[in-house]
PDB file of C-alpha atoms and ligand atoms in Angstrom:
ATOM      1  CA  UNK A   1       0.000   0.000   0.000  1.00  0.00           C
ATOM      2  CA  UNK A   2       1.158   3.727  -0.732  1.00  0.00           C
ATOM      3  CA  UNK A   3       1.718   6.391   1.638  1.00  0.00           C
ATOM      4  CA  UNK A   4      -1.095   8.913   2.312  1.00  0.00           C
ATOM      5  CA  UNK A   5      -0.492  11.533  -0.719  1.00  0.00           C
ATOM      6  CA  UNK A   6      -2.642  14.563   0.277  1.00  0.00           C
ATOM      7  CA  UNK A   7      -5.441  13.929  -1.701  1.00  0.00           C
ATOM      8  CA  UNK A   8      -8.807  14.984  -1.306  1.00  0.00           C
ATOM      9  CA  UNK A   9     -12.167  14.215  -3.294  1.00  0.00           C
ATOM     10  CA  UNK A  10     -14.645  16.561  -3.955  1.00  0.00           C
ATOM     11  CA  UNK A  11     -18.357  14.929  -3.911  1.00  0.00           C
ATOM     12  CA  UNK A  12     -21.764  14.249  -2.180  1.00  0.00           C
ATOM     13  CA  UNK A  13     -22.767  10.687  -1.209  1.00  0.00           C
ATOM     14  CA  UNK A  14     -24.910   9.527  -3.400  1.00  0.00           C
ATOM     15  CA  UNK A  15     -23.412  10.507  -6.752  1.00  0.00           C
ATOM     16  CA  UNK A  16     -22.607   7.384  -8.812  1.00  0.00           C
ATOM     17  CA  UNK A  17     -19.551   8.938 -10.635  1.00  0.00           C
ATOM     18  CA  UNK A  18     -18.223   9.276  -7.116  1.00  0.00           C
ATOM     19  CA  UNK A  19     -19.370   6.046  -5.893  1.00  0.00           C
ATOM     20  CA  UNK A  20     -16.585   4.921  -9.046  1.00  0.00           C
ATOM     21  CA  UNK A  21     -13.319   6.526  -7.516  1.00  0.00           C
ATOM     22  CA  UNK A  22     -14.557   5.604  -4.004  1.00  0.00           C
ATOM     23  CA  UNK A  23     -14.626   1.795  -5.364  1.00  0.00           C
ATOM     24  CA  UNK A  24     -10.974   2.890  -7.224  1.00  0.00           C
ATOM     25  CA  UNK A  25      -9.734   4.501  -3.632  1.00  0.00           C
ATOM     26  CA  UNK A  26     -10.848   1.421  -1.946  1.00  0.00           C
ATOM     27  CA  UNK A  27      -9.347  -1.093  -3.885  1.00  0.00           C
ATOM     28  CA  UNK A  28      -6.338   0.422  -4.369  1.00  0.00           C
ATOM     29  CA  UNK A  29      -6.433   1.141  -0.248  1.00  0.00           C
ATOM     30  CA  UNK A  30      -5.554   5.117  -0.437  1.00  0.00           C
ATOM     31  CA  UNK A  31      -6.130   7.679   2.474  1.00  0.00           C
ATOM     32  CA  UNK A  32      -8.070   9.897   0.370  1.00  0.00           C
ATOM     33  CA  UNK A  33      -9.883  12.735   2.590  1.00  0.00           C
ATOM     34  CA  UNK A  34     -13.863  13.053   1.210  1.00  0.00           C
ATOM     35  CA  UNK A  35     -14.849  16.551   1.043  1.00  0.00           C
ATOM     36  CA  UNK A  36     -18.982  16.879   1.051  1.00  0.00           C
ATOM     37  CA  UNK A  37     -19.703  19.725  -1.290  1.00  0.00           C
ATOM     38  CA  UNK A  38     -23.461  19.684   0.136  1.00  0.00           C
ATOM     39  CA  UNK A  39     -23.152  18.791   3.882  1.00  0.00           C
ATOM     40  CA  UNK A  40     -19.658  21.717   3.764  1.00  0.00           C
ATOM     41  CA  UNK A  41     -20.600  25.115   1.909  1.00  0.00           C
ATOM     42  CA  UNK A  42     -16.825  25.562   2.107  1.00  0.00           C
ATOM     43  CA  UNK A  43     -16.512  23.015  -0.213  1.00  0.00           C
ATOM     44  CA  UNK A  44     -18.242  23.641  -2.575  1.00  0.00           C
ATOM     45  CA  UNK A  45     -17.291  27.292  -2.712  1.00  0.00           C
ATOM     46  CA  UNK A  46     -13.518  26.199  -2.973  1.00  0.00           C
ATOM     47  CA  UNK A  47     -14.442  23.674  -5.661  1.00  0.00           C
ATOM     48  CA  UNK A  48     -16.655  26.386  -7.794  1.00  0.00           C
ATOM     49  CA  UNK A  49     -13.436  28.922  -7.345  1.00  0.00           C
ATOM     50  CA  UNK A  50     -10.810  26.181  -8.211  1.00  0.00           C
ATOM     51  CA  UNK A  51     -13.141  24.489 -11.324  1.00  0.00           C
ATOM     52  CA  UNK A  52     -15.875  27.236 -11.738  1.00  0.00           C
ATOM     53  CA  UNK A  53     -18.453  25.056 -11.387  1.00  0.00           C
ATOM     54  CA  UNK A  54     -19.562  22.478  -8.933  1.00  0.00           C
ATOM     55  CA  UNK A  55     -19.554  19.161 -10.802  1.00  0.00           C
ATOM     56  CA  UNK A  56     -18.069  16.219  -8.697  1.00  0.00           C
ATOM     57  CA  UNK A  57     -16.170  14.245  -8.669  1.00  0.00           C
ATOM     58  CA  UNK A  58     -12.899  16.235  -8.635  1.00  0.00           C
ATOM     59  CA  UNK A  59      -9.828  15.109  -7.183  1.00  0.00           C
ATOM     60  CA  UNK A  60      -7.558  17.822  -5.493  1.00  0.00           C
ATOM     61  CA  UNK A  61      -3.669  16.658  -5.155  1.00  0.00           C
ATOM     62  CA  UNK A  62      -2.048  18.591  -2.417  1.00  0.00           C
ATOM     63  CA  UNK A  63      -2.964  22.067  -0.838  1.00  0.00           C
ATOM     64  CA  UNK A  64      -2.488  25.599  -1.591  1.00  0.00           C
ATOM     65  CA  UNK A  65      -1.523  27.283  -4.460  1.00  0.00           C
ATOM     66  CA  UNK A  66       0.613  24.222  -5.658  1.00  0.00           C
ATOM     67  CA  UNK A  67      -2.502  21.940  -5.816  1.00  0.00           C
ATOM     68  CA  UNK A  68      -3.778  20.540  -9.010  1.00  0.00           C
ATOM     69  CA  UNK A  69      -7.679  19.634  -9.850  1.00  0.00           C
ATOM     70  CA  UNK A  70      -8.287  16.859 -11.542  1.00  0.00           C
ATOM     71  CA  UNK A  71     -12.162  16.086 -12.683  1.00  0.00           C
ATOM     72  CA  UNK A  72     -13.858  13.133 -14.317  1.00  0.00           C
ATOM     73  CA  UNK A  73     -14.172  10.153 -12.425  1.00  0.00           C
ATOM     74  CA  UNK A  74     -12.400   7.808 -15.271  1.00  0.00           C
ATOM     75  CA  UNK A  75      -9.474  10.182 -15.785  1.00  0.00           C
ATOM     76  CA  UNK A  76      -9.014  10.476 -11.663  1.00  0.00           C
ATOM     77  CA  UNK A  77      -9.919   6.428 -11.279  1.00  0.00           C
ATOM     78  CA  UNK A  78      -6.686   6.145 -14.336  1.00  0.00           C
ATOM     79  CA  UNK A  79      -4.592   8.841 -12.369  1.00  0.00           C
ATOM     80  CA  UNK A  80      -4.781   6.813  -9.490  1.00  0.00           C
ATOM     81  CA  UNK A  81      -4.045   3.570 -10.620  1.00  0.00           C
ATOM     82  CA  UNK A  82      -0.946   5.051 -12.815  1.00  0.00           C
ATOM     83  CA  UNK A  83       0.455   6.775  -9.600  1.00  0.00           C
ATOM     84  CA  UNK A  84      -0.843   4.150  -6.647  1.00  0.00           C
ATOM     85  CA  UNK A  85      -1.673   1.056  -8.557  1.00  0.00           C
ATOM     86  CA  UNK A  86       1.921  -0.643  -8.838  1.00  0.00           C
ATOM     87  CA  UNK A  87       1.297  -1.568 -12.651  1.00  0.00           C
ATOM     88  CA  UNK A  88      -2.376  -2.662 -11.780  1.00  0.00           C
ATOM     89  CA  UNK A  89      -5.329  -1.807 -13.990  1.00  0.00           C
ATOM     90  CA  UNK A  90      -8.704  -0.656 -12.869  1.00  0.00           C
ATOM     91  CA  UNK A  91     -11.591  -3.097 -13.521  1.00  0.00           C
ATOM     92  CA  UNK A  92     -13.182  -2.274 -16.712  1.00  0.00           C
ATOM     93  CA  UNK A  93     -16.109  -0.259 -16.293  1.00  0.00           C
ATOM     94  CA  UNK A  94     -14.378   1.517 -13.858  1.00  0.00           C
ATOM     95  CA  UNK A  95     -11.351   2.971 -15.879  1.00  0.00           C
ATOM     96  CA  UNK A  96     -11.933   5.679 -18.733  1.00  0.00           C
ATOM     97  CA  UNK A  97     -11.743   2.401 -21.781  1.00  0.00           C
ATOM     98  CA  UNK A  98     -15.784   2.146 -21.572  1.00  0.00           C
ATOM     99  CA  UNK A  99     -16.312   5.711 -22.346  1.00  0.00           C
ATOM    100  CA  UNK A 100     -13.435   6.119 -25.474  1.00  0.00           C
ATOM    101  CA  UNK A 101     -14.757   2.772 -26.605  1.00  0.00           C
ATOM    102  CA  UNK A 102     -18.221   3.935 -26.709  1.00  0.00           C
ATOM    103  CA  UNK A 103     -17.889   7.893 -28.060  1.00  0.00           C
ATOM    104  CA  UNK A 104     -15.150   6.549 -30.382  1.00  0.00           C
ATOM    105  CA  UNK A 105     -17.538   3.548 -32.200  1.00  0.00           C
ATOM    106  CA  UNK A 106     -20.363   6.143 -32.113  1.00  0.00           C
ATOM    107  CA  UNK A 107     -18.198   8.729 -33.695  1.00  0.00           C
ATOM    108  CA  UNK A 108     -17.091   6.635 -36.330  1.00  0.00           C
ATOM    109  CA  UNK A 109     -21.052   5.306 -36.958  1.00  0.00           C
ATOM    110  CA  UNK A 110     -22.398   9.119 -37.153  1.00  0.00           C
ATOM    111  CA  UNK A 111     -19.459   9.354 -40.066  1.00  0.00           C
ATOM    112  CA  UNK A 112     -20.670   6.187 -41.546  1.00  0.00           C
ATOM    113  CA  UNK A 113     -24.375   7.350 -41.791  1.00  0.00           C
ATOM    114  CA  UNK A 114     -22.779   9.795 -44.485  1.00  0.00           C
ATOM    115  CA  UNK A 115     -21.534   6.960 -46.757  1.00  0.00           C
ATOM    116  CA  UNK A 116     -24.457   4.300 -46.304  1.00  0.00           C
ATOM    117  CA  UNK A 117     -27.883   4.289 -47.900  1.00  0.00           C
ATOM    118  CA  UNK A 118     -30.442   6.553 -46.583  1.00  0.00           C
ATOM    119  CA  UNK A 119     -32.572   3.846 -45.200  1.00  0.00           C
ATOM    120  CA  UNK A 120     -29.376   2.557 -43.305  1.00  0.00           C
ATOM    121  CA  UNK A 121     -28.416   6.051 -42.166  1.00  0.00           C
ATOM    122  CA  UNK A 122     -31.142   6.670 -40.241  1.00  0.00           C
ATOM    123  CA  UNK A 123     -30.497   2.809 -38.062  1.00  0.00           C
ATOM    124  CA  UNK A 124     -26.299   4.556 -38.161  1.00  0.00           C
ATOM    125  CA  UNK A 125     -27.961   7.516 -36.280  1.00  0.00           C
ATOM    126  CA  UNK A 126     -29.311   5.551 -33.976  1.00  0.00           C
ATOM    127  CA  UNK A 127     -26.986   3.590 -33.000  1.00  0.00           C
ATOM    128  CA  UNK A 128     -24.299   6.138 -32.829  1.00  0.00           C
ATOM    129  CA  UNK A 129     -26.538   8.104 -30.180  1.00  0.00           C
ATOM    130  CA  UNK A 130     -27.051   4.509 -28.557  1.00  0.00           C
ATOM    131  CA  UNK A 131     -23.279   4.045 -28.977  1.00  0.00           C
ATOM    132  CA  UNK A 132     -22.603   7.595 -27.066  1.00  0.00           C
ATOM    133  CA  UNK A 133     -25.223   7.198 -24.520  1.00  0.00           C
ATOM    134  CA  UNK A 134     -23.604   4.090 -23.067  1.00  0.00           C
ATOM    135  CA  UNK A 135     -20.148   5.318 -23.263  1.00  0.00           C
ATOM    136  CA  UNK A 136     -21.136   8.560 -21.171  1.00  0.00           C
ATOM    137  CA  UNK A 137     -22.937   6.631 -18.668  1.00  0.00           C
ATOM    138  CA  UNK A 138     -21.039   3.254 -18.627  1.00  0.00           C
ATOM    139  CA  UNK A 139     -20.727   3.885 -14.542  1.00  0.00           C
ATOM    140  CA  UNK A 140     -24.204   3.364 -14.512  1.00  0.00           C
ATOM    141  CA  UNK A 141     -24.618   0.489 -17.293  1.00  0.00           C
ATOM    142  CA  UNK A 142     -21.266  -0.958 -15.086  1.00  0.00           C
ATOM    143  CA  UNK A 143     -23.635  -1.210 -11.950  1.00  0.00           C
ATOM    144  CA  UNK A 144     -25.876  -3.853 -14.062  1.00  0.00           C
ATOM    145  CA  UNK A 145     -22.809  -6.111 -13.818  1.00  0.00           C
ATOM    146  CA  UNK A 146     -21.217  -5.736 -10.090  1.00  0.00           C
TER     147      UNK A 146
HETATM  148  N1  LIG B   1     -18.477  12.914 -16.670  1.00  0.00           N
HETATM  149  C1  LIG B   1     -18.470  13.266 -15.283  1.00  0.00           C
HETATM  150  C2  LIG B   1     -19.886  13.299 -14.771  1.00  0.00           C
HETATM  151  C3  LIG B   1     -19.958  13.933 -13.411  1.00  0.00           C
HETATM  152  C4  LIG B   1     -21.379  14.281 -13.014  1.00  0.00           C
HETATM  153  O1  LIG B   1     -22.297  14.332 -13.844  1.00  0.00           O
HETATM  154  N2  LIG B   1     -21.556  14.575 -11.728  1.00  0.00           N
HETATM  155  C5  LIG B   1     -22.826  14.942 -11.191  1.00  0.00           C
HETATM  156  C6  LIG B   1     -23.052  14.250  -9.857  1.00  0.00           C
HETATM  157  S1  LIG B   1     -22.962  12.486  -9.939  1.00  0.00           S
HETATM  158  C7  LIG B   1     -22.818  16.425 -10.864  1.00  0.00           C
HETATM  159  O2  LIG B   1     -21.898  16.915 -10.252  1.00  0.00           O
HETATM  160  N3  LIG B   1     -23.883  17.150 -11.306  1.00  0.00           N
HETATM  161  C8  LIG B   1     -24.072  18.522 -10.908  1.00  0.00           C
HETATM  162  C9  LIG B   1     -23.397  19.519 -11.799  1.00  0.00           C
HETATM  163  O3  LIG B   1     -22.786  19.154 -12.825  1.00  0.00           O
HETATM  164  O4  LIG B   1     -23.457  20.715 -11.464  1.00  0.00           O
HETATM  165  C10 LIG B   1     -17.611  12.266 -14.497  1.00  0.00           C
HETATM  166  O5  LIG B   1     -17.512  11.108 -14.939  1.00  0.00           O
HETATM  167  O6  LIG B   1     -17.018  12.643 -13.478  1.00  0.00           O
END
């Protein structure tokens, strides 16, 4: 196990994307301080000065003037695992892969709709928005499989 690092996460209890670097924190067994942004107005007033706005989660490494933000839970669930995890990966749908894998094979069927036939197109369209959907919410479509 690592050394506490001076971490803190920004987030409320029952937010799922925090509920996914809580499972990361755990797993990985960090000493990460939880900072409630709605039971702690100063919270969420440092958060909306550091970020401008008051989406969690947010990771916040060190103090002061020296600290860095980090948001998205995939990006801080992959942060943590690169800097704590001792060349282990995150389980699936809790690193950032669902998310690229989805946007990127939606992407690529919204620029195939251009090329097919316009019948086809319209089931392209669709599935690229299904395709996008899922990748932006795979934390949730993850908790069908846990
Ligand atoms: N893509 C973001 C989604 C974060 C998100 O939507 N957070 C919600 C709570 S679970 C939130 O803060 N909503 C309020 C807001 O954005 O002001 C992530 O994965 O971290």
């Amino acid at each position: 196990m690592s050394e506490p690092q001076n971490l803190y996460l920004y987030g409320f209890q029952s937010c799922p994307w925090c509920a996914r670097v809580r499972s990361a924190i755990a797993d990985l067994g960090l000493d990460v301080e939880e900072l409630d942004i709605h039971q702690v107005s100063e919270h969420r007033e440092a958060l909306v000065a550091a970020m401008g706005r008051k989406t969690v989660p947010v990771l916040r490494i060190g103090s002061g003037e020296g600290a860095r933000w980090l948001p998205e839970s995939a990006d801080i669930v992959d942060y943590l695992y690169k800097t704590h995890g001792q060349g282990g990966k995150p389980p699936f749908f809790a690193s950032a892969l669902p998310q690229r894998i989805g946007i990127g094979v939606g992407l690529a069927l919204f620029v195939g709709s251009f090329f097919v036939a316009d019948q086809l197109s319209v089931w392209f369209l669709v599935a690229a928005v299904g395709c996008w959907v899922l990748g932006r919410h795979a934390v949730l479509v993850g908790k069908l499989f846990r």
